[in-house]
Short mmCIF file of C-alpha atoms in Angstrom, two decimals:
data_model
loop_
_atom_site.label_atom_id
_atom_site.label_comp_id
_atom_site.label_asym_id
_atom_site.label_seq_id
_atom_site.Cartn_x
_atom_site.Cartn_y
_atom_site.Cartn_z
CA UNK A 16 20.81 1.50 92.26
CA UNK A 17 17.35 1.21 90.69
CA UNK A 18 16.14 -2.29 90.06
CA UNK A 19 14.91 -3.10 86.56
CA UNK A 20 11.21 -4.04 86.36
CA UNK A 21 10.50 -7.66 85.88
CA UNK A 22 9.35 -8.73 82.42
CA UNK A 23 5.77 -10.09 82.33
CA UNK A 24 5.66 -13.81 81.68
CA UNK A 25 4.64 -14.81 78.19
CA UNK A 26 1.37 -16.62 77.79
CA UNK A 27 1.49 -20.21 76.60
CA UNK A 28 -0.43 -19.20 73.43
CA UNK A 29 2.07 -16.53 72.39
CA UNK A 30 5.01 -18.77 73.27
CA UNK A 31 3.59 -21.63 71.24
CA UNK A 32 2.92 -19.28 68.32
CA UNK A 33 6.49 -18.03 68.37
CA UNK A 34 7.85 -21.54 68.48
CA UNK A 35 5.62 -22.68 65.61
CA UNK A 36 6.63 -19.71 63.44
CA UNK A 37 10.29 -20.41 64.05
CA UNK A 38 9.92 -24.13 63.36
CA UNK A 39 11.10 -24.83 59.77
CA UNK A 40 8.90 -27.92 59.65
CA UNK A 41 5.79 -25.66 59.67
CA UNK A 42 6.80 -24.06 56.37
CA UNK A 43 4.86 -25.73 53.51
CA UNK A 44 7.84 -25.24 51.19
CA UNK A 45 10.12 -27.16 53.54
CA UNK A 46 7.56 -29.88 54.31
CA UNK A 47 6.23 -31.80 51.28
CA UNK A 48 3.30 -33.15 53.28
CA UNK A 49 2.11 -29.66 54.21
CA UNK A 50 2.55 -28.50 50.62
CA UNK A 51 0.44 -31.39 49.36
CA UNK A 52 -2.24 -30.67 51.99
CA UNK A 53 -2.36 -27.01 50.95
CA UNK A 54 -2.74 -28.04 47.32
CA UNK A 55 -5.61 -30.40 48.13
CA UNK A 56 -7.36 -27.70 50.19
CA UNK A 57 -7.09 -25.25 47.28
CA UNK A 58 -8.60 -27.84 44.91
CA UNK A 59 -11.47 -28.53 47.31
CA UNK A 60 -12.19 -24.81 47.70
CA UNK A 61 -12.17 -24.34 43.93
CA UNK A 62 -14.56 -27.29 43.45
CA UNK A 63 -16.88 -25.87 46.12
CA UNK A 64 -16.88 -22.45 44.49
CA UNK A 65 -14.77 -20.80 47.22
CA UNK A 66 -11.75 -20.02 45.10
CA UNK A 67 -10.06 -16.80 46.12
CA UNK A 68 -8.95 -16.05 42.56
CA UNK A 69 -10.31 -13.24 40.39
CA UNK A 70 -14.10 -13.18 39.96
CA UNK A 71 -15.44 -14.58 36.68
CA UNK A 72 -16.24 -12.18 33.89
CA UNK A 73 -19.82 -10.89 33.88
CA UNK A 74 -22.22 -12.59 31.50
CA UNK A 75 -23.97 -10.39 29.01
CA UNK A 76 -27.71 -11.00 28.56
CA UNK A 77 -29.10 -12.80 25.57
CA UNK A 78 -30.45 -10.21 23.12
CA UNK A 79 -32.69 -11.68 20.43
CA UNK A 80 -33.77 -8.15 19.48
CA UNK A 81 -32.68 -4.61 20.12
CA UNK A 82 -33.86 -3.48 23.58
CA UNK A 83 -34.80 -7.08 24.51
CA UNK A 84 -32.32 -8.33 27.15
CA UNK A 85 -32.78 -11.73 28.82
CA UNK A 86 -30.71 -12.31 31.97
CA UNK A 87 -28.74 -15.56 32.14
CA UNK A 88 -29.52 -18.13 34.80
CA UNK A 89 -33.13 -16.91 35.07
CA UNK A 90 -36.58 -17.71 33.64
CA UNK A 91 -38.59 -15.28 31.53
CA UNK A 92 -42.08 -15.21 30.02
CA UNK A 93 -43.25 -14.48 26.47
CA UNK A 94 -46.90 -13.70 25.96
CA UNK A 95 -49.14 -12.33 23.22
CA UNK A 96 -50.69 -13.75 20.08
CA UNK A 97 -47.25 -13.92 18.38
CA UNK A 98 -45.33 -15.24 21.40
CA UNK A 99 -44.00 -18.22 19.43
CA UNK A 100 -42.52 -15.84 16.85
CA UNK A 101 -40.66 -14.04 19.63
CA UNK A 102 -39.49 -17.37 21.02
CA UNK A 103 -38.20 -18.39 17.56
CA UNK A 104 -36.16 -15.17 17.40
CA UNK A 105 -34.68 -16.04 20.79
CA UNK A 106 -33.80 -19.50 19.44
CA UNK A 107 -31.89 -17.89 16.58
CA UNK A 108 -29.90 -15.76 19.03
CA UNK A 109 -29.06 -18.70 21.33
CA UNK A 110 -28.16 -21.34 18.72
CA UNK A 111 -24.55 -20.14 18.25
CA UNK A 112 -23.96 -20.73 21.99
CA UNK A 113 -25.27 -24.28 22.28
CA UNK A 114 -28.29 -26.60 21.90
CA UNK A 115 -31.83 -25.27 22.20
CA UNK A 116 -34.74 -27.45 23.29
CA UNK A 117 -38.45 -26.63 23.01
CA UNK A 118 -40.96 -28.57 25.17
CA UNK A 119 -44.55 -28.73 23.90
CA UNK A 120 -47.72 -30.47 25.15
CA UNK A 121 -48.24 -33.74 23.30
CA UNK A 122 -51.96 -33.11 22.80
CA UNK A 123 -51.41 -30.06 20.60
CA UNK A 124 -52.09 -30.89 16.96
CA UNK A 125 -50.37 -27.84 15.45
CA UNK A 126 -46.72 -27.93 14.49
CA UNK A 127 -43.92 -25.74 13.18
CA UNK A 128 -43.58 -24.65 9.57
CA UNK A 129 -39.91 -25.20 8.63
CA UNK A 130 -39.83 -22.51 5.93
CA UNK A 131 -41.33 -20.03 8.36
CA UNK A 132 -38.69 -20.87 10.97
CA UNK A 133 -35.98 -20.31 8.34
CA UNK A 134 -36.89 -16.62 8.27
CA UNK A 135 -36.37 -16.35 12.05
CA UNK A 136 -33.29 -18.49 12.78
CA UNK A 137 -30.14 -19.66 11.03
CA UNK A 138 -30.59 -23.45 11.42
CA UNK A 139 -34.16 -24.67 12.06
CA UNK A 140 -33.02 -28.31 11.79
CA UNK A 141 -30.89 -27.88 14.96
CA UNK A 142 -33.92 -27.02 17.09
CA UNK A 143 -34.81 -29.90 19.43
CA UNK A 144 -38.58 -30.31 19.90
CA UNK A 145 -39.84 -32.61 22.66
CA UNK A 146 -43.48 -33.43 23.43
CA UNK A 147 -44.71 -33.96 27.00
CA UNK A 148 -47.75 -36.05 27.90
CA UNK A 149 -48.80 -34.10 31.02
CA UNK A 150 -48.68 -30.39 31.92
CA UNK A 151 -46.40 -31.10 34.88
CA UNK A 152 -43.96 -32.88 32.57
CA UNK A 153 -43.21 -29.60 30.80
CA UNK A 154 -42.07 -27.95 34.05
CA UNK A 155 -40.10 -31.02 35.14
CA UNK A 156 -38.34 -31.26 31.77
CA UNK A 157 -37.48 -27.56 31.83
CA UNK A 158 -36.07 -27.86 35.35
CA UNK A 159 -33.84 -30.83 34.54
CA UNK A 160 -32.61 -29.26 31.29
CA UNK A 161 -31.70 -26.01 33.00
CA UNK A 162 -29.95 -27.80 35.85
CA UNK A 163 -27.78 -29.82 33.47
CA UNK A 164 -26.11 -26.66 32.17
CA UNK A 165 -25.62 -28.15 28.69
CA UNK A 166 -28.58 -26.35 27.05
CA UNK A 167 -28.25 -22.73 25.96
CA UNK A 168 -32.00 -22.01 25.89
CA UNK A 169 -34.97 -23.98 27.23
CA UNK A 170 -38.47 -23.08 26.03
CA UNK A 171 -41.63 -24.50 27.53
CA UNK A 172 -45.22 -24.07 26.36
CA UNK A 173 -47.18 -23.93 29.60
CA UNK A 174 -50.64 -25.49 29.55
CA UNK A 175 -51.40 -24.53 33.16
CA UNK A 176 -50.11 -21.47 34.97
CA UNK A 177 -47.38 -22.54 37.47
CA UNK A 178 -47.41 -21.26 41.02
CA UNK A 179 -44.65 -19.19 42.61
CA UNK A 180 -42.94 -22.23 44.13
CA UNK A 181 -42.62 -23.93 40.74
CA UNK A 182 -41.21 -20.77 39.15
CA UNK A 183 -38.64 -20.46 41.93
CA UNK A 184 -37.54 -24.04 41.32
CA UNK A 185 -36.90 -23.15 37.68
CA UNK A 186 -34.85 -20.09 38.72
CA UNK A 187 -32.76 -22.25 41.07
CA UNK A 188 -32.23 -24.89 38.38
CA UNK A 189 -31.08 -22.28 35.84
CA UNK A 190 -28.70 -20.72 38.36
CA UNK A 191 -27.32 -24.15 39.27
CA UNK A 192 -26.64 -24.95 35.63
CA UNK A 193 -24.91 -21.60 35.18
CA UNK A 194 -22.71 -22.09 38.25
CA UNK A 195 -21.86 -25.65 37.19
CA UNK A 196 -20.50 -24.41 33.88
CA UNK A 197 -18.54 -21.61 35.54
CA UNK A 198 -16.90 -23.94 38.04
CA UNK A 199 -15.83 -26.15 35.15
CA UNK A 200 -14.33 -23.12 33.38
CA UNK A 201 -17.01 -22.99 30.67
CA UNK A 202 -18.55 -19.64 29.73
CA UNK A 203 -21.03 -21.19 27.29
CA UNK A 204 -23.67 -22.29 27.21
CA UNK A 205 -25.11 -19.90 29.77
CA UNK A 206 -28.59 -21.39 30.24
CA UNK A 207 -31.83 -19.47 30.59
CA UNK A 208 -35.48 -20.45 30.36
CA UNK A 209 -38.50 -19.02 28.58
CA UNK A 210 -42.11 -19.91 29.35
CA UNK A 211 -44.83 -19.23 26.80
CA UNK A 212 -48.16 -18.09 28.21
CA UNK A 213 -50.62 -20.87 28.95
CA UNK A 214 -52.99 -21.35 26.02
CA UNK A 215 -54.02 -17.69 25.95
CA UNK A 216 -52.76 -14.59 24.22
CA UNK A 217 -52.54 -12.74 27.56
CA UNK A 218 -50.75 -14.23 30.53
CA UNK A 219 -49.00 -13.07 33.71
CA UNK A 220 -46.98 -15.81 35.41
CA UNK A 221 -45.86 -14.67 38.86
CA UNK A 222 -42.19 -14.73 39.78
CA UNK A 223 -40.59 -14.49 36.30
CA UNK A 224 -37.49 -12.35 35.78
CA UNK A 225 -39.04 -10.44 32.86
CA UNK A 226 -42.16 -10.53 30.71
CA UNK A 227 -42.33 -9.61 27.02
CA UNK A 228 -45.31 -9.56 24.65
CA UNK A 229 -45.65 -9.70 20.88
CA UNK A 230 -48.92 -9.01 19.05
CA UNK A 231 -49.73 -8.86 15.36
CA UNK A 232 -50.32 -5.46 13.77
CA UNK A 233 -52.14 -4.68 10.50
CA UNK A 234 -49.94 -4.03 7.44
CA UNK A 235 -48.78 -0.47 6.85
CA UNK A 236 -50.18 0.80 3.52
CA UNK A 237 -47.31 3.31 3.27
CA UNK A 238 -44.76 0.53 2.89
CA UNK A 239 -43.64 -0.62 -0.53
CA UNK A 240 -44.63 -4.13 0.48
CA UNK A 241 -48.06 -3.76 2.13
CA UNK A 242 -48.02 -7.40 3.19
CA UNK A 243 -44.77 -6.99 5.17
CA UNK A 244 -45.29 -8.44 8.66
CA UNK A 245 -45.45 -6.08 11.61
CA UNK A 246 -45.76 -6.72 15.33
CA UNK A 247 -46.18 -4.72 18.50
CA UNK A 248 -43.36 -5.60 20.89
CA UNK A 249 -43.97 -4.82 24.56
CA UNK A 250 -41.82 -4.86 27.66
CA UNK A 251 -44.34 -5.57 30.40
CA UNK A 252 -42.01 -6.46 33.26
CA UNK A 253 -38.25 -6.09 33.75
CA UNK A 254 -36.26 -5.20 36.83
CA UNK A 255 -35.20 -1.55 36.76
CA UNK A 256 -37.01 -0.78 33.47
CA UNK A 257 -40.45 0.76 32.89
CA UNK A 258 -43.02 -0.80 30.56
CA UNK A 259 -42.55 0.21 26.94
CA UNK A 260 -43.80 -0.66 23.45
CA UNK A 261 -42.06 -0.80 20.07
CA UNK A 262 -42.91 -1.74 16.51
CA UNK A 263 -41.10 -4.80 15.12
CA UNK A 264 -40.61 -5.37 11.41
CA UNK A 265 -38.80 -8.09 9.49
CA UNK A 266 -37.01 -7.30 6.25
CA UNK A 267 -35.94 -10.02 3.78
CA UNK A 268 -32.27 -10.08 2.77
CA UNK A 269 -31.37 -8.57 -0.61
CA UNK A 270 -31.97 -10.81 -3.60
CA UNK A 271 -28.75 -12.31 -4.91
CA UNK A 272 -26.76 -11.63 -1.74
CA UNK A 273 -24.88 -14.24 0.29
CA UNK A 274 -27.62 -14.04 2.96
CA UNK A 275 -30.47 -14.48 0.46
CA UNK A 276 -31.53 -17.80 2.02
CA UNK A 277 -30.79 -16.77 5.60
CA UNK A 278 -33.05 -15.30 8.28
CA UNK A 279 -34.73 -11.96 7.80
CA UNK A 280 -33.32 -8.85 9.43
CA UNK A 281 -35.39 -7.52 12.35
CA UNK A 282 -35.95 -3.81 12.83
CA UNK A 283 -37.26 -2.33 16.09
CA UNK A 284 -38.90 1.09 15.81
CA UNK A 285 -40.17 3.40 18.53
CA UNK A 286 -43.90 3.96 18.73
#
């Protein structure tokens, strides 16, 4: 008669695992304490951004004009002689999402013309303008505003070109504000920052996500209104896109229409 082979002894780890799986006390449903601990762990993971649920919906870029896309949670640069006009158009696009704040050096004597802003945005009175005493105060104010997450668009007029470290701090602050809103379940505002070139019509701040330029162009005599404003819009830097130029025109709303007192309609034409 052939003897049966002896069964190998079970390791303490496998034996303990089998016992634990068979123990009804290890089931969170049967043990209220374990169920409460699992619930607290899920809440901590969600607060730390480690929730295993579905990923949040992608955020579309802010588009103040056709072909002008500004990524959320990043910092961009506007340059050119009409850079403030381009920034005002961005303000008009961001105002429906939340507050917009514009930081300016306190020593600048020029200001904004309200009736001119009315042609570029829906509500010029909602624009928050803050003056900073020192050049470094503009960067610090932009960083804190972006980090708070409660501002849809932060604009800063740069008096001195920031270095790469300062620009990276702004990127991190904008991303932190964006993540803070997402963790709280808020999709808006989705903050982003815009820096205006430092005191010159041409600027190239290192480390920005994208760079756009706007320059005045002479009136077109072929137009019915020769004095109609025209600009040259340029995409100088954007990830995955080549440099390109367009012509920008603004058309007033029809007389007698419901939008007669509203902002003018922009038109982007290929050059």
